[in-house]
Amino acid sequence: MSRLGLLTSGGDCPGLNAVIRGAVLSGAISHGFDFVGFRDGWRGVLEGDLVPLPRHAVRGIARLGGTILGTSRTNPLKSGGVEAVRESLRRLGVDGLVAIGGEGTLAAAQELSIQGIKVVGVPKTIDNDLGATDFTFGFDTAVQTATEAIDRLRTTGESHHRCMIAEVMGRNAGWIALHAGMASGAHAILIPEQRVPLGQVAEWVQSARDRGRAPLVVVAEAFVPEGQDAPYSPRGLDTFGRPRLGGIGVLLERELQRLTGVETRATVLGHIQRGGAPTAFDRVLATRLGMAAVDSAANGRWGTMVSLRGTSIVNVGFDASLGRLKTVPEDRYREAAVLFG
């Protein structure tokens, strides 16, 4: 009986538990695999911190948010190195890994695979910005959560005749802002891919106000107004040396109120978009990806990641996803912009 290790790494995301369940049940039923889970991502691999995953351990977890294994942003290539990972897996009797994570997790998995360690990747991000897969699980849930929150902001905006700004996540791409903004009928959607002058945003707000509406603006955290050089990041850098985003909504609140005279309020949705139970779409997609990852291991397709193409799950190389962000095309933004103002 082969023993496979599962790990969830990077930011948490609705649907992680459904991947774990799909992998364990499919692997046990179809291939006779034994499973263990590593606690807190790559940290658990390096430290040998694991938990057995028999079938009963994953009962009913597909509907739960977060991850039963825990997660961290440990980089195994910096914290211990390839040989430390190899030795830990040998000592624990783990024959291969299923690594569930975003770009950083998959980059580490690729390097480990190049060095001869058996790894299959499962792409994960609420931002939906990973290349080589049409959708990532967690995105649909994040959009639904954001849309429900924005609907609530709209009612208070209408009651007080205010302009309401909802800031959503999106470090590199504006997919959440685009979808949640269109779903909620926003009068302006601002995303990293499109530089828009603040004067234009003010015109959209004023146009909505002139028609008796309470203006609604949805903005991605990495939006850069025309004339500025970088995303608004007043909180410095994170542990990876990247700007800690968040707060562009507050900046817009001040500027739009100054430009339009309309009382304006901003709300940063933040990590609420990562939490809660996954939608039905995300539960199904995550389950299918977990099952496909185990099938890949059983058939020796190491060094690949599972991916959604149309309605089919396929295998692609790690390099097909890494370094190639899936951003919002201009035609998709122009399509939405017809309804602004």
Tab-separated table of C-alpha atoms in Angstrom:
chain	number	residue	atom	x	y	z
A	1	MET	CA	0.000	0.000	0.000
A	2	SER	CA	1.426	3.380	-1.000
A	3	ARG	CA	1.327	6.233	1.479
A	4	LEU	CA	0.541	9.725	0.230
A	5	GLY	CA	0.913	12.944	2.178
A	6	LEU	CA	-1.475	15.891	1.832
A	7	LEU	CA	-0.671	19.474	2.727
A	8	THR	CA	-2.406	22.844	2.454
A	9	SER	CA	-0.115	25.843	2.241
A	10	GLY	CA	-0.402	29.614	1.891
A	11	GLY	CA	-3.585	31.575	2.469
A	12	ASP	CA	-6.653	29.648	3.576
A	13	CYS	CA	-9.470	29.241	1.082
A	14	PRO	CA	-13.009	27.797	0.978
A	15	GLY	CA	-12.857	24.333	-0.575
A	16	LEU	CA	-9.576	23.077	0.884
A	17	ASN	CA	-11.370	20.500	3.004
A	18	ALA	CA	-13.308	19.288	-0.026
A	19	VAL	CA	-10.000	18.626	-1.826
A	20	ILE	CA	-8.766	16.638	1.172
A	21	ARG	CA	-11.981	14.617	1.320
A	22	GLY	CA	-12.016	13.931	-2.416
A	23	ALA	CA	-8.401	12.793	-2.380
A	24	VAL	CA	-8.714	10.513	0.656
A	25	LEU	CA	-11.963	8.824	-0.381
A	26	SER	CA	-10.937	8.372	-4.009
A	27	GLY	CA	-7.471	7.164	-3.087
A	28	ALA	CA	-8.718	4.664	-0.530
A	29	ILE	CA	-11.566	3.312	-2.675
A	30	SER	CA	-9.936	3.237	-6.100
A	31	HIS	CA	-6.259	2.710	-5.330
A	32	GLY	CA	-5.901	1.386	-1.799
A	33	PHE	CA	-3.710	4.322	-0.750
A	34	ASP	CA	-2.960	5.206	2.842
A	35	PHE	CA	-3.021	8.933	3.648
A	36	VAL	CA	-1.427	11.257	6.148
A	37	GLY	CA	-1.865	15.000	6.440
A	38	PHE	CA	0.939	17.402	7.281
A	39	ARG	CA	-0.008	20.096	9.748
A	40	ASP	CA	0.485	23.727	8.718
A	41	GLY	CA	1.764	23.149	5.210
A	42	TRP	CA	5.453	22.739	4.480
A	43	ARG	CA	6.286	23.296	8.158
A	44	GLY	CA	4.684	19.960	8.944
A	45	VAL	CA	6.701	18.254	6.201
A	46	LEU	CA	9.986	19.654	7.495
A	47	GLU	CA	9.213	18.854	11.136
A	48	GLY	CA	7.468	15.532	10.577
A	49	ASP	CA	4.285	16.883	12.143
A	50	LEU	CA	1.541	14.726	10.662
A	51	VAL	CA	-1.853	13.272	11.372
A	52	PRO	CA	-3.293	10.026	9.941
A	53	LEU	CA	-6.172	10.518	7.488
A	54	PRO	CA	-8.348	7.396	7.423
A	55	ARG	CA	-11.726	7.629	5.697
A	56	HIS	CA	-13.627	8.472	8.859
A	57	ALA	CA	-11.364	11.489	9.459
A	58	VAL	CA	-12.732	13.279	6.377
A	59	ARG	CA	-16.391	12.489	6.953
A	60	GLY	CA	-18.569	15.546	6.322
A	61	ILE	CA	-15.732	18.051	5.920
A	62	ALA	CA	-16.510	19.177	2.329
A	63	ARG	CA	-18.990	21.753	3.606
A	64	LEU	CA	-16.508	23.286	6.080
A	65	GLY	CA	-14.426	26.383	5.383
A	66	GLY	CA	-10.744	26.641	6.192
A	67	THR	CA	-8.562	23.537	6.379
A	68	ILE	CA	-8.527	20.762	8.957
A	69	LEU	CA	-4.759	20.448	8.414
A	70	GLY	CA	-3.948	24.080	9.131
A	71	THR	CA	-1.730	26.184	6.915
A	72	SER	CA	1.318	28.429	6.999
A	73	ARG	CA	3.486	30.407	4.611
A	74	THR	CA	6.609	28.343	5.286
A	75	ASN	CA	8.893	28.099	2.247
A	76	PRO	CA	10.546	24.636	2.357
A	77	LEU	CA	13.342	25.709	0.026
A	78	LYS	CA	14.420	28.449	2.445
A	79	SER	CA	13.487	26.905	5.787
A	80	GLY	CA	15.097	23.499	5.317
A	81	GLY	CA	15.853	22.800	1.704
A	82	VAL	CA	15.232	19.934	-0.659
A	83	GLU	CA	17.281	17.387	1.280
A	84	ALA	CA	15.418	18.137	4.509
A	85	VAL	CA	12.116	17.438	2.722
A	86	ARG	CA	13.496	14.266	1.145
A	87	GLU	CA	14.819	12.944	4.457
A	88	SER	CA	11.568	13.703	6.297
A	89	LEU	CA	9.477	11.865	3.713
A	90	ARG	CA	11.866	8.879	3.777
A	91	ARG	CA	11.764	8.717	7.569
A	92	LEU	CA	7.973	8.897	7.639
A	93	GLY	CA	7.491	6.375	4.847
A	94	VAL	CA	5.631	8.834	2.618
A	95	ASP	CA	5.910	7.912	-1.064
A	96	GLY	CA	4.567	11.124	-2.581
A	97	LEU	CA	2.926	14.465	-1.864
A	98	VAL	CA	-0.233	16.234	-2.950
A	99	ALA	CA	0.499	19.942	-2.428
A	100	ILE	CA	-2.578	22.195	-2.358
A	101	GLY	CA	-1.783	25.876	-2.663
A	102	GLY	CA	-1.205	28.973	-4.718
A	103	GLU	CA	1.719	30.257	-6.723
A	104	GLY	CA	4.267	30.045	-3.890
A	105	THR	CA	3.244	26.505	-2.958
A	106	LEU	CA	3.308	25.347	-6.577
A	107	ALA	CA	6.702	26.987	-7.190
A	108	ALA	CA	8.154	25.034	-4.259
A	109	ALA	CA	6.461	21.860	-5.518
A	110	GLN	CA	7.991	22.368	-8.955
A	111	GLU	CA	11.516	22.690	-7.587
A	112	LEU	CA	11.080	19.656	-5.333
A	113	SER	CA	9.827	17.692	-8.336
A	114	ILE	CA	12.844	18.730	-10.393
A	115	GLN	CA	15.005	17.398	-7.569
A	116	GLY	CA	13.306	13.991	-7.743
A	117	ILE	CA	10.639	14.273	-5.045
A	118	LYS	CA	7.234	12.965	-6.126
A	119	VAL	CA	4.714	15.820	-6.022
A	120	VAL	CA	1.344	16.549	-7.615
A	121	GLY	CA	-0.071	20.066	-7.299
A	122	VAL	CA	-3.618	21.326	-6.777
A	123	PRO	CA	-4.038	25.055	-7.610
A	124	LYS	CA	-5.789	27.221	-5.040
A	125	THR	CA	-6.520	30.941	-4.789
A	126	ILE	CA	-9.606	33.046	-4.201
A	127	ASP	CA	-8.169	35.609	-6.646
A	128	ASN	CA	-8.620	33.248	-9.641
A	129	ASP	CA	-5.354	34.587	-11.098
A	130	LEU	CA	-3.416	31.349	-11.662
A	131	GLY	CA	-2.728	30.534	-15.287
A	132	ALA	CA	-3.446	27.158	-16.923
A	133	THR	CA	-6.745	26.663	-15.094
A	134	ASP	CA	-10.062	28.253	-16.019
A	135	PHE	CA	-11.229	28.626	-12.425
A	136	THR	CA	-9.686	28.021	-9.026
A	137	PHE	CA	-11.847	26.789	-6.155
A	138	GLY	CA	-12.534	29.451	-3.549
A	139	PHE	CA	-13.134	32.153	-6.139
A	140	ASP	CA	-16.845	31.482	-6.479
A	141	THR	CA	-17.272	31.561	-2.691
A	142	ALA	CA	-15.295	34.798	-2.384
A	143	VAL	CA	-17.441	36.441	-5.062
A	144	GLN	CA	-20.645	35.268	-3.386
A	145	THR	CA	-19.473	36.532	0.011
A	146	ALA	CA	-18.419	39.879	-1.443
A	147	THR	CA	-21.692	40.248	-3.346
A	148	GLU	CA	-23.802	39.597	-0.261
A	149	ALA	CA	-21.773	42.156	1.729
A	150	ILE	CA	-22.026	44.753	-1.047
A	151	ASP	CA	-25.799	44.240	-1.267
A	152	ARG	CA	-25.966	45.151	2.417
A	153	LEU	CA	-23.802	48.241	1.896
A	154	ARG	CA	-26.134	49.370	-0.871
A	155	THR	CA	-29.186	49.407	1.391
A	156	THR	CA	-27.505	51.633	3.978
A	157	GLY	CA	-26.146	53.860	1.221
A	158	GLU	CA	-29.642	54.330	-0.181
A	159	SER	CA	-31.072	55.045	3.273
A	160	HIS	CA	-28.533	57.820	3.918
A	161	HIS	CA	-28.092	59.005	0.293
A	162	ARG	CA	-24.393	58.246	0.468
A	163	CYS	CA	-21.787	56.952	-1.924
A	164	MET	CA	-20.595	53.545	-0.685
A	165	ILE	CA	-17.190	52.060	-1.520
A	166	ALA	CA	-16.495	48.334	-1.087
A	167	GLU	CA	-12.828	47.292	-1.163
A	168	VAL	CA	-12.280	43.628	-2.068
A	169	MET	CA	-9.209	41.432	-2.396
A	170	GLY	CA	-7.157	41.124	-5.573
A	171	ARG	CA	-3.388	41.583	-5.320
A	172	ASN	CA	-2.607	40.947	-8.965
A	173	ALA	CA	-5.953	40.662	-10.718
A	174	GLY	CA	-9.399	42.161	-10.432
A	175	TRP	CA	-11.582	39.100	-10.935
A	176	ILE	CA	-13.349	39.343	-7.558
A	177	ALA	CA	-14.039	43.060	-8.041
A	178	LEU	CA	-15.275	42.515	-11.593
A	179	HIS	CA	-17.649	39.659	-10.778
A	180	ALA	CA	-18.915	41.001	-7.443
A	181	GLY	CA	-19.271	44.489	-8.902
A	182	MET	CA	-21.291	43.279	-11.884
A	183	ALA	CA	-23.439	41.030	-9.677
A	184	SER	CA	-24.258	43.870	-7.291
A	185	GLY	CA	-24.872	46.493	-9.992
A	186	ALA	CA	-21.945	48.756	-9.073
A	187	HIS	CA	-21.763	52.196	-10.687
A	188	ALA	CA	-17.957	51.862	-10.949
A	189	ILE	CA	-15.552	48.921	-10.761
A	190	LEU	CA	-11.844	49.615	-10.279
A	191	ILE	CA	-9.252	46.887	-10.879
A	192	PRO	CA	-5.421	46.649	-11.038
A	193	GLU	CA	-5.431	45.976	-14.778
A	194	GLN	CA	-7.015	49.344	-15.654
A	195	ARG	CA	-5.697	52.777	-14.692
A	196	VAL	CA	-8.627	55.157	-14.313
A	197	PRO	CA	-8.358	58.867	-13.429
A	198	LEU	CA	-10.074	59.826	-10.183
A	199	GLY	CA	-11.887	62.485	-12.152
A	200	GLN	CA	-13.544	59.769	-14.234
A	201	VAL	CA	-14.587	57.861	-11.118
A	202	ALA	CA	-16.054	61.090	-9.739
A	203	GLU	CA	-18.047	61.536	-12.962
A	204	TRP	CA	-19.522	58.040	-12.602
A	205	VAL	CA	-20.441	58.764	-8.977
A	206	GLN	CA	-22.021	62.111	-9.845
A	207	SER	CA	-23.950	60.595	-12.759
A	208	ALA	CA	-25.505	57.986	-10.467
A	209	ARG	CA	-26.298	60.642	-7.857
A	210	ASP	CA	-27.925	62.910	-10.449
A	211	ARG	CA	-30.301	60.053	-11.330
A	212	GLY	CA	-31.356	59.755	-7.714
A	213	ARG	CA	-29.222	56.714	-6.959
A	214	ALA	CA	-26.858	56.068	-4.049
A	215	PRO	CA	-23.544	55.563	-5.900
A	216	LEU	CA	-21.759	52.247	-5.357
A	217	VAL	CA	-18.055	51.744	-6.122
A	218	VAL	CA	-16.268	48.369	-5.937
A	219	VAL	CA	-12.471	48.533	-5.887
A	220	ALA	CA	-9.776	45.835	-5.795
A	221	GLU	CA	-7.108	46.351	-3.150
A	222	ALA	CA	-4.339	46.726	-5.769
A	223	PHE	CA	-6.080	49.337	-7.920
A	224	VAL	CA	-3.727	52.168	-8.928
A	225	PRO	CA	-5.389	55.427	-9.994
A	226	GLU	CA	-4.016	57.042	-13.126
A	227	GLY	CA	-1.103	59.292	-12.195
A	228	GLN	CA	0.125	57.132	-9.311
A	229	ASP	CA	3.012	54.660	-9.546
A	230	ALA	CA	2.129	51.811	-7.178
A	231	PRO	CA	-0.756	50.337	-5.177
A	232	TYR	CA	-1.688	52.076	-1.949
A	233	SER	CA	0.162	50.262	0.844
A	234	PRO	CA	0.479	52.372	4.007
A	235	ARG	CA	1.270	49.325	6.188
A	236	GLY	CA	4.699	48.535	4.755
A	237	LEU	CA	5.840	45.092	3.593
A	238	ASP	CA	4.718	41.554	4.442
A	239	THR	CA	6.973	38.599	5.327
A	240	PHE	CA	7.671	38.002	1.631
A	241	GLY	CA	8.802	41.591	1.051
A	242	ARG	CA	5.610	42.469	-0.837
A	243	PRO	CA	3.558	45.607	-0.101
A	244	ARG	CA	0.814	44.980	2.464
A	245	LEU	CA	-2.191	46.093	0.505
A	246	GLY	CA	-5.428	47.435	1.915
A	247	GLY	CA	-6.785	50.918	2.341
A	248	ILE	CA	-7.321	52.173	-1.204
A	249	GLY	CA	-11.032	52.332	-0.379
A	250	VAL	CA	-10.357	54.825	2.429
A	251	LEU	CA	-8.198	56.924	0.098
A	252	LEU	CA	-11.006	56.942	-2.469
A	253	GLU	CA	-13.515	57.880	0.222
A	254	ARG	CA	-11.626	61.091	0.939
A	255	GLU	CA	-10.942	61.976	-2.702
A	256	LEU	CA	-14.409	61.228	-4.094
A	257	GLN	CA	-16.115	63.198	-1.342
A	258	ARG	CA	-13.804	66.122	-2.125
A	259	LEU	CA	-14.424	65.908	-5.876
A	260	THR	CA	-18.199	65.340	-5.790
A	261	GLY	CA	-19.424	66.747	-2.504
A	262	VAL	CA	-21.306	63.481	-1.965
A	263	GLU	CA	-21.022	62.022	1.533
A	264	THR	CA	-18.932	58.867	1.080
A	265	ARG	CA	-18.158	55.825	3.228
A	266	ALA	CA	-15.679	52.990	2.560
A	267	THR	CA	-15.711	49.420	3.856
A	268	VAL	CA	-12.781	47.016	3.532
A	269	LEU	CA	-14.136	43.454	3.290
A	270	GLY	CA	-10.700	41.900	3.894
A	271	HIS	CA	-10.390	38.353	5.156
A	272	ILE	CA	-14.137	37.801	5.367
A	273	GLN	CA	-13.790	36.817	1.699
A	274	ARG	CA	-11.586	33.849	2.645
A	275	GLY	CA	-13.868	32.472	5.309
A	276	GLY	CA	-17.063	30.510	5.619
A	277	ALA	CA	-18.525	27.466	3.932
A	278	PRO	CA	-17.703	26.973	0.233
A	279	THR	CA	-20.434	27.300	-2.373
A	280	ALA	CA	-21.763	24.207	-4.142
A	281	PHE	CA	-19.679	25.066	-7.223
A	282	ASP	CA	-16.475	25.228	-5.159
A	283	ARG	CA	-17.289	22.007	-3.282
A	284	VAL	CA	-17.735	20.116	-6.542
A	285	LEU	CA	-14.668	21.618	-8.235
A	286	ALA	CA	-12.457	21.040	-5.193
A	287	THR	CA	-13.659	17.444	-4.811
A	288	ARG	CA	-12.953	16.702	-8.470
A	289	LEU	CA	-9.477	18.229	-8.230
A	290	GLY	CA	-8.665	16.138	-5.147
A	291	MET	CA	-9.782	12.973	-6.902
A	292	ALA	CA	-7.817	13.873	-10.040
A	293	ALA	CA	-4.664	14.562	-8.020
A	294	VAL	CA	-4.769	11.067	-6.521
A	295	ASP	CA	-5.408	9.529	-9.940
A	296	SER	CA	-2.348	11.417	-11.189
A	297	ALA	CA	-0.249	9.941	-8.399
A	298	ALA	CA	-1.572	6.456	-9.084
A	299	ASN	CA	-0.646	6.794	-12.755
A	300	GLY	CA	2.803	8.239	-12.140
A	301	ARG	CA	2.038	11.739	-13.419
A	302	TRP	CA	4.334	13.364	-10.886
A	303	GLY	CA	5.600	16.878	-11.475
A	304	THR	CA	2.221	18.083	-12.754
A	305	MET	CA	-0.759	19.962	-11.403
A	306	VAL	CA	-4.425	19.245	-11.984
A	307	SER	CA	-6.345	21.919	-13.849
A	308	LEU	CA	-9.873	22.807	-14.971
A	309	ARG	CA	-10.232	23.210	-18.731
A	310	GLY	CA	-13.830	23.893	-19.694
A	311	THR	CA	-15.618	21.215	-17.675
A	312	SER	CA	-12.770	18.668	-17.756
A	313	ILE	CA	-9.942	18.092	-15.299
A	314	VAL	CA	-6.555	17.746	-17.020
A	315	ASN	CA	-2.875	17.580	-16.055
A	316	VAL	CA	-0.488	20.397	-16.935
A	317	GLY	CA	3.122	21.123	-16.048
A	318	PHE	CA	3.856	23.491	-13.177
A	319	ASP	CA	5.508	25.925	-15.571
A	320	ALA	CA	2.194	26.380	-17.408
A	321	SER	CA	0.853	28.162	-14.320
A	322	LEU	CA	3.844	29.754	-12.652
A	323	GLY	CA	4.891	33.227	-13.709
A	324	ARG	CA	1.839	33.615	-15.951
A	325	LEU	CA	-0.854	35.444	-14.044
A	326	LYS	CA	-4.374	35.293	-15.401
A	327	THR	CA	-5.505	38.895	-15.395
A	328	VAL	CA	-8.791	40.475	-16.472
A	329	PRO	CA	-8.739	41.103	-20.264
A	330	GLU	CA	-9.521	44.632	-21.386
A	331	ASP	CA	-12.590	43.504	-23.330
A	332	ARG	CA	-14.112	42.016	-20.147
A	333	TYR	CA	-13.611	45.339	-18.352
A	334	ARG	CA	-15.023	47.354	-21.242
A	335	GLU	CA	-18.026	45.079	-21.252
A	336	ALA	CA	-18.747	45.930	-17.621
A	337	ALA	CA	-17.891	49.629	-18.049
A	338	VAL	CA	-20.870	50.145	-20.374
A	339	LEU	CA	-23.032	50.018	-17.242
A	340	PHE	CA	-20.952	52.444	-15.109
A	341	GLY	CA	-22.320	55.765	-13.938
